[in-house]
Coordinates of C-alpha atoms in Angstrom, one line a residue:
X1 CA 118.1 128.1 77.1
X2 CA 115.9 126.5 79.7
X3 CA 113.8 123.4 79.7
X4 CA 110.0 124.2 79.9
X5 CA 108.3 121.1 81.3
X6 CA 104.8 122.7 80.9
X7 CA 104.9 122.8 77.1
X8 CA 101.9 121.0 75.5
X9 CA 103.4 118.2 73.5
X10 CA 102.2 116.1 70.6
X11 CA 104.1 113.0 69.6
X12 CA 103.6 111.1 66.3
X13 CA 104.8 107.5 66.2
X14 CA 105.4 106.5 62.6
X15 CA 106.0 102.8 61.7
X16 CA 109.0 103.8 59.6
X17 CA 112.2 102.0 60.7
X18 CA 115.9 102.2 59.7
X19 CA 119.2 100.9 60.8
X20 CA 120.1 97.3 61.4
X21 CA 120.6 94.4 61.8
X22 CA 118.9 93.8 65.1
X23 CA 121.3 93.3 68.0
X24 CA 121.6 89.9 69.7
X25 CA 120.7 91.4 73.1
X26 CA 117.9 93.9 73.9
X27 CA 119.0 96.4 76.6
X28 CA 116.7 96.8 79.6
X29 CA 114.4 99.7 80.3
X30 CA 116.6 100.7 83.2
X31 CA 119.7 100.8 80.9
X32 CA 117.9 103.2 78.5
X33 CA 116.5 105.3 81.4
X34 CA 120.0 105.9 82.6
X35 CA 121.0 107.0 79.0
X36 CA 118.0 109.4 78.8
X37 CA 118.5 110.8 82.4
X38 CA 122.3 111.4 81.8
X39 CA 121.7 113.1 78.4
X40 CA 123.6 110.4 76.6
X41 CA 120.6 109.7 74.3
X42 CA 119.8 113.4 73.9
X43 CA 117.6 115.9 75.8
X44 CA 114.0 116.8 75.7
X45 CA 112.9 119.7 73.5
X46 CA 114.5 123.0 74.7
X47 CA 112.8 126.4 74.3
X48 CA 114.0 129.9 75.1
X49 CA 111.9 132.3 73.1
X50 CA 108.5 132.1 71.5
X51 CA 108.3 129.8 68.5
X52 CA 108.5 131.9 65.4
X53 CA 105.9 131.9 62.7
X54 CA 106.1 129.0 60.4
X55 CA 104.3 127.3 57.5
X56 CA 102.4 124.0 57.8
X57 CA 104.4 122.1 55.1
X58 CA 106.1 118.9 54.3
X59 CA 104.7 115.3 54.0
X60 CA 101.7 113.8 55.6
X61 CA 103.7 112.8 58.7
X62 CA 104.5 116.4 59.5
X63 CA 101.4 118.2 58.5
X64 CA 98.9 117.1 61.1
X65 CA 101.2 117.9 64.1
X66 CA 102.3 121.2 62.6
X67 CA 98.7 122.1 62.0
X68 CA 98.0 121.4 65.7
X69 CA 100.8 123.8 66.7
X70 CA 99.5 126.4 64.3
X71 CA 96.0 126.0 65.7
X72 CA 97.3 126.2 69.3
X73 CA 96.3 122.7 70.3
X74 CA 99.9 122.1 71.4
X75 CA 103.2 124.0 71.6
X76 CA 105.7 121.5 70.2
X77 CA 105.7 118.3 68.3
X78 CA 108.0 115.2 68.1
X79 CA 108.1 112.5 65.4
X80 CA 109.2 109.1 66.6
X81 CA 110.5 106.4 64.4
X82 CA 112.1 103.0 65.0
X83 CA 115.7 101.8 64.8
X84 CA 116.7 98.2 64.3
X85 CA 120.4 98.4 65.2
X86 CA 122.3 99.2 68.3
X87 CA 124.1 102.2 67.0
X88 CA 121.4 104.7 67.8
X89 CA 121.3 108.1 66.2
X90 CA 120.9 111.2 68.4
X91 CA 117.7 113.2 68.1
X92 CA 117.4 115.5 65.2
X93 CA 117.1 118.9 66.8
X94 CA 117.6 121.0 63.6
X95 CA 114.0 122.2 63.8
X96 CA 113.7 122.4 67.6
X97 CA 111.9 123.6 69.5
X98 CA 109.0 123.4 67.0
X99 CA 109.7 119.8 65.8
X100 CA 112.1 117.2 67.1
X101 CA 112.7 113.8 65.5
X102 CA 113.8 110.8 67.6
X103 CA 114.6 107.2 66.7
X104 CA 114.1 104.5 69.3
X105 CA 115.7 101.0 69.3
X106 CA 113.2 98.2 68.6
X107 CA 113.1 95.1 70.7
X108 CA 112.5 93.0 67.7
X109 CA 110.9 92.9 64.2
X110 CA 107.4 91.9 65.2
X111 CA 104.5 94.4 64.8
X112 CA 103.0 96.2 66.6
X113 CA 106.4 97.3 67.7
X114 CA 107.8 97.2 71.2
X115 CA 110.7 99.3 72.4
X116 CA 112.3 99.4 75.9
X117 CA 114.1 102.5 74.7
X118 CA 110.7 104.3 74.0
X119 CA 109.3 103.1 77.3
X120 CA 112.3 104.5 79.1
X121 CA 111.9 107.9 77.4
X122 CA 108.2 108.0 78.4
X123 CA 109.0 107.0 82.0
X124 CA 111.8 109.6 82.1
X125 CA 110.1 112.6 80.5
X126 CA 106.4 111.8 80.8
X127 CA 103.7 111.0 78.2
X128 CA 102.7 113.6 75.6
X129 CA 99.5 115.4 75.8
X130 CA 98.4 114.0 72.4
X131 CA 99.8 110.7 71.0
X132 CA 99.3 109.9 67.4
X133 CA 100.1 106.4 66.2
X134 CA 100.2 105.6 62.5
X135 CA 100.4 102.3 60.5
X136 CA 101.6 99.1 62.2
X137 CA 101.4 100.6 65.6
X138 CA 103.2 100.1 68.9
X139 CA 102.8 97.5 71.7
X140 CA 100.2 97.7 74.4
X141 CA 102.7 98.6 77.1
X142 CA 103.6 101.8 75.3
X143 CA 99.9 102.9 75.2
X144 CA 99.4 102.0 78.8
X145 CA 102.5 104.2 79.7
X146 CA 100.7 107.0 77.8
X147 CA 97.4 106.5 79.7
X148 CA 97.0 110.2 80.3
X149 CA 97.5 111.1 76.6
X150 CA 94.7 111.7 74.1
X151 CA 95.5 108.8 71.7
X152 CA 94.7 108.9 68.0
X153 CA 95.3 106.1 65.4
X154 CA 95.2 106.0 61.6
X155 CA 96.2 102.9 59.7
X156 CA 97.2 104.9 56.5
X157 CA 96.1 101.8 54.5
X158 CA 93.1 99.8 53.3
X159 CA 92.6 97.8 56.5
X160 CA 90.9 100.1 59.0
X161 CA 93.0 98.7 61.8
X162 CA 96.5 97.2 61.4
X163 CA 96.9 96.6 65.1
X164 CA 95.3 93.8 67.2
X165 CA 92.2 94.6 69.4
X166 CA 94.3 94.6 72.7
X167 CA 96.1 97.6 71.2
X168 CA 93.3 99.4 69.3
X169 CA 91.1 99.4 72.4
X170 CA 93.4 102.0 74.1
X171 CA 92.8 104.7 71.5
X172 CA 90.4 107.6 72.1
X173 CA 89.9 108.3 68.4
X174 CA 90.4 106.3 65.2
X175 CA 90.8 108.3 62.0
X176 CA 89.6 106.4 58.9
X177 CA 89.6 106.9 55.2
X178 CA 86.1 105.8 54.3
X179 CA 82.7 105.0 55.9
X180 CA 83.2 101.3 55.6
X181 CA 86.4 101.6 57.7
X182 CA 84.5 103.5 60.4
X183 CA 81.9 100.7 60.4
X184 CA 84.6 98.1 60.8
X185 CA 86.0 99.9 63.8
X186 CA 82.6 100.4 65.4
X187 CA 81.9 96.7 64.9
X188 CA 85.0 95.8 67.0
X189 CA 84.9 98.7 69.4
X190 CA 81.2 99.9 69.7
X191 CA 82.1 102.9 71.9
X192 CA 85.1 104.0 70.0
X193 CA 85.0 107.5 68.5
X194 CA 85.8 107.5 64.7
X195 CA 86.1 110.2 62.1
X196 CA 86.7 110.1 58.3
X197 CA 89.7 112.3 58.4
X198 CA 92.6 110.4 56.8
X199 CA 95.9 112.1 57.5
X200 CA 97.2 111.9 54.0
X201 CA 94.8 113.8 51.8
X202 CA 93.5 115.9 54.8
X203 CA 95.7 118.5 56.4
X204 CA 96.8 119.5 52.9
X205 CA 99.5 122.2 52.5
X206 CA 99.0 124.7 49.7
X207 CA 102.5 126.1 50.2
X208 CA 104.2 122.6 49.7
X209 CA 102.3 121.8 46.5
X210 CA 101.3 124.6 44.1
X211 CA 101.0 125.4 40.3
X212 CA 104.1 126.4 38.4
X213 CA 103.8 128.2 35.0
X214 CA 105.5 126.4 32.2
X215 CA 105.2 123.7 29.6
X216 CA 103.6 120.3 30.4
X217 CA 105.4 117.8 28.3
X218 CA 103.7 114.8 30.0
X219 CA 100.1 114.0 29.7
X220 CA 99.9 111.8 32.8
X221 CA 101.9 111.5 36.0
X222 CA 101.7 108.7 38.7
X223 CA 103.5 109.4 42.0
X224 CA 103.5 106.1 43.8
X225 CA 105.7 103.5 45.4
X226 CA 107.0 100.8 43.1
X227 CA 104.9 98.2 44.8
X228 CA 102.2 95.9 43.6
X229 CA 99.3 97.4 45.4
X230 CA 99.8 100.7 43.6
X231 CA 98.7 98.9 40.4
X232 CA 100.9 100.5 37.8
X233 CA 99.8 97.7 35.5
X234 CA 96.4 99.4 35.2
X235 CA 98.0 102.6 34.0
X236 CA 100.4 100.9 31.6
X237 CA 97.7 98.7 30.0
X238 CA 95.5 101.8 29.6
X239 CA 98.4 103.6 27.9
X240 CA 98.9 100.7 25.5
X241 CA 95.3 101.2 24.3
X242 CA 95.9 104.9 23.6
X243 CA 97.8 106.6 20.8
X244 CA 101.6 106.3 21.3
X245 CA 101.8 110.1 21.4
X246 CA 100.5 110.0 25.0
X247 CA 103.5 110.5 27.4
X248 CA 103.5 109.5 31.1
X249 CA 105.9 110.0 34.0
X250 CA 106.2 107.7 37.0
X251 CA 107.8 108.9 40.2
X252 CA 108.9 106.3 42.7
X253 CA 109.7 107.2 46.3
X254 CA 110.7 103.6 47.1
X255 CA 109.7 100.1 46.3
X256 CA 111.2 96.9 45.0
X257 CA 109.4 96.7 41.6
X258 CA 111.0 99.6 39.8
X259 CA 113.1 97.5 37.5
X260 CA 110.1 95.2 36.7
X261 CA 107.9 98.2 35.9
X262 CA 110.5 99.8 33.7
X263 CA 110.8 96.5 31.8
X264 CA 107.0 96.1 31.5
X265 CA 106.7 99.6 30.0
X266 CA 109.4 98.7 27.4
X267 CA 107.5 95.5 26.5
X268 CA 104.3 97.4 26.0
X269 CA 106.2 100.0 23.9
X270 CA 104.5 102.9 25.7
X271 CA 106.2 106.3 26.3
X272 CA 106.9 106.4 30.1
X273 CA 109.7 108.1 31.9
X274 CA 110.7 107.2 35.4
X275 CA 112.2 109.0 38.4
X276 CA 113.5 107.0 41.4
X277 CA 113.8 105.3 43.6
X278 CA 115.2 106.8 45.7
X279 CA 112.7 109.5 46.3
X280 CA 113.2 113.2 45.6
X281 CA 112.4 116.2 47.9
X282 CA 108.9 117.7 48.0
X283 CA 109.9 120.7 46.0
X284 CA 111.1 118.4 43.2
X285 CA 107.9 116.3 43.4
X286 CA 105.9 119.5 43.0
X287 CA 108.0 120.5 40.0
X288 CA 107.5 117.1 38.4
X289 CA 103.8 117.2 38.9
X290 CA 103.7 120.5 37.2
X291 CA 105.2 118.9 34.1
X292 CA 101.9 116.9 33.6
X293 CA 98.3 117.6 32.7
X294 CA 96.6 115.1 35.0
X295 CA 97.5 112.9 37.9
X296 CA 96.3 109.3 38.4
X297 CA 95.7 107.0 41.3
X298 CA 95.4 103.4 40.2
X299 CA 95.3 101.3 43.4
X300 CA 92.4 99.3 44.8
X301 CA 93.6 97.9 48.2
X302 CA 95.0 101.3 49.2
X303 CA 94.4 103.8 51.9
X304 CA 93.4 107.3 51.0
X305 CA 96.7 108.3 49.3
X306 CA 98.1 111.7 50.3
X307 CA 99.0 112.3 46.6
X308 CA 95.3 112.8 45.8
X309 CA 95.1 116.3 47.2
X310 CA 98.8 116.9 46.5
X311 CA 98.1 116.6 42.8
X312 CA 95.2 118.9 43.1
X313 CA 97.1 121.6 44.9
X314 CA 99.6 121.5 42.1
X315 CA 96.6 122.2 39.8
X316 CA 96.2 118.7 38.4
X317 CA 92.8 117.1 38.1
X318 CA 92.9 113.4 39.2
X319 CA 91.7 110.2 37.6
X320 CA 91.2 107.6 40.2
X321 CA 90.4 103.9 40.0
X322 CA 86.7 103.6 40.7
X323 CA 87.5 100.6 42.9
X324 CA 89.9 102.5 45.2
X325 CA 89.1 101.4 48.8
X326 CA 89.6 104.8 50.5
X327 CA 89.7 108.4 49.3
X328 CA 87.1 108.6 46.5
X329 CA 85.3 111.4 48.5
X330 CA 88.0 113.7 47.2
X331 CA 87.0 113.0 43.5
X332 CA 84.3 115.5 42.6
X333 CA 83.2 117.1 39.4
X334 CA 85.5 120.0 40.4
X335 CA 88.6 117.8 41.0
X336 CA 88.5 114.9 38.6
X337 CA 86.8 111.6 37.6
X338 CA 86.8 107.9 38.3
X339 CA 87.1 105.0 35.9
X340 CA 87.3 101.2 36.2
X341 CA 90.5 99.4 35.4
X342 CA 88.9 98.2 32.1
X343 CA 87.9 101.7 31.1
X344 CA 91.0 103.6 32.5
X345 CA 92.2 104.4 29.0
X346 CA 88.9 106.1 28.3
X347 CA 89.1 108.0 31.5
X348 CA 92.6 109.3 30.5
X349 CA 91.3 110.3 27.1
X350 CA 88.3 112.2 28.6
X351 CA 90.3 113.9 31.3
X352 CA 92.9 115.1 28.9
X353 CA 90.2 116.5 26.6
X354 CA 88.6 118.4 29.5
X355 CA 91.5 119.1 31.8
X356 CA 91.0 122.9 31.6
X357 CA 87.4 122.6 33.0
X358 CA 88.5 121.4 36.4
X359 CA 89.5 123.6 39.4
X360 CA 91.1 121.1 41.8
X361 CA 93.4 123.5 43.8
X362 CA 90.5 125.7 44.8
X363 CA 88.5 122.7 45.9
X364 CA 91.3 121.5 48.2
X365 CA 91.7 125.0 49.7
X366 CA 88.0 125.3 50.3
X367 CA 87.5 121.9 51.9
X368 CA 90.7 119.8 52.8
X369 CA 93.5 122.2 53.5
X370 CA 94.9 122.0 57.0
X371 CA 92.9 124.8 58.6
X372 CA 89.6 122.9 57.8
X373 CA 91.0 119.6 58.9
X374 CA 92.5 120.8 62.2
X375 CA 89.2 122.6 63.0
X376 CA 87.4 119.3 62.5
X377 CA 89.9 117.5 64.7
X378 CA 89.5 120.2 67.4
X379 CA 85.7 119.7 67.4
X380 CA 86.0 115.9 67.5
X381 CA 88.4 116.1 70.5
X382 CA 86.0 118.4 72.3
X383 CA 88.5 121.4 72.4
X384 CA 86.8 124.7 72.1
X385 CA 87.9 127.3 69.5
X386 CA 90.4 129.8 70.7

């Protein structure tokens, strides 16, 4: 196997972090450069033969970069996350050369995140051709080190920007989840290019989420973190106004409120089953969604949740809170309905009565599956069709 330095590379920097606690001393950039140069911290992606055919699948972190490989914008992708402790894991090369995962030691807990380790890697191996930064972001010096990269940002949340202006000014493109977010970005950076192309519900994968024949013992499913902004209370209080024969399923990937929510459901004497945390694999999420008739999104101060089109690809129409900050553009007469928090119970009743009249999966395939989204991205970036 030989290293190919000419590969076009896309890097996604997620704000996910693991490990800990933080070490007392932060190693220097030169220390980490020595580790990268010697191979002690792992090697860059290695390629020998052509990358075999593959499916664009997985969660929202993987789908945009894999779609970019499939569409020939880049050759390989890397997903970078953060590590709090000093005992750094080696890169995950299990899907190399197509996809490599790396964790970099954080300098400290403050966001946007700084990392001498990440800077050392960039200085050693060079900046990627395309750099995607999601969520809480990275420090300005990392973006300066990637001056030659085409830089894309998406907050994945209700605030259009979750990074300070000295960081956001370095991006070439800001992906937003709604028109009001684009206006906020333009107000701060008048010359900044924006596009309503949230990475969650866009770049949807019809082979990750799909209908499964079988019984649907649950009327409603809510796949959402056990956190306050997901507003499970709206669903639970709506269920309390409906006949007790209505059954619901809540799937938590993570979150600190799972015990509180289980207790609240018992107090309301509603029929709700719970899964997680911890989260379950995507195949199991798909199976669980197929046990229900409709999916719900209850949040207000939320980004455009990926689960909106994931429900739809599994064949479930979606009832969304009419006050949802981002993502209501995916709720159409073909895919679902909206209802206020006060009328959410009526929305559930109506949706269940008319569930067979929707065709949500086809709507996603026609408009928001990854081939459409990556074509839009290519056009925005000014890259001609192949």
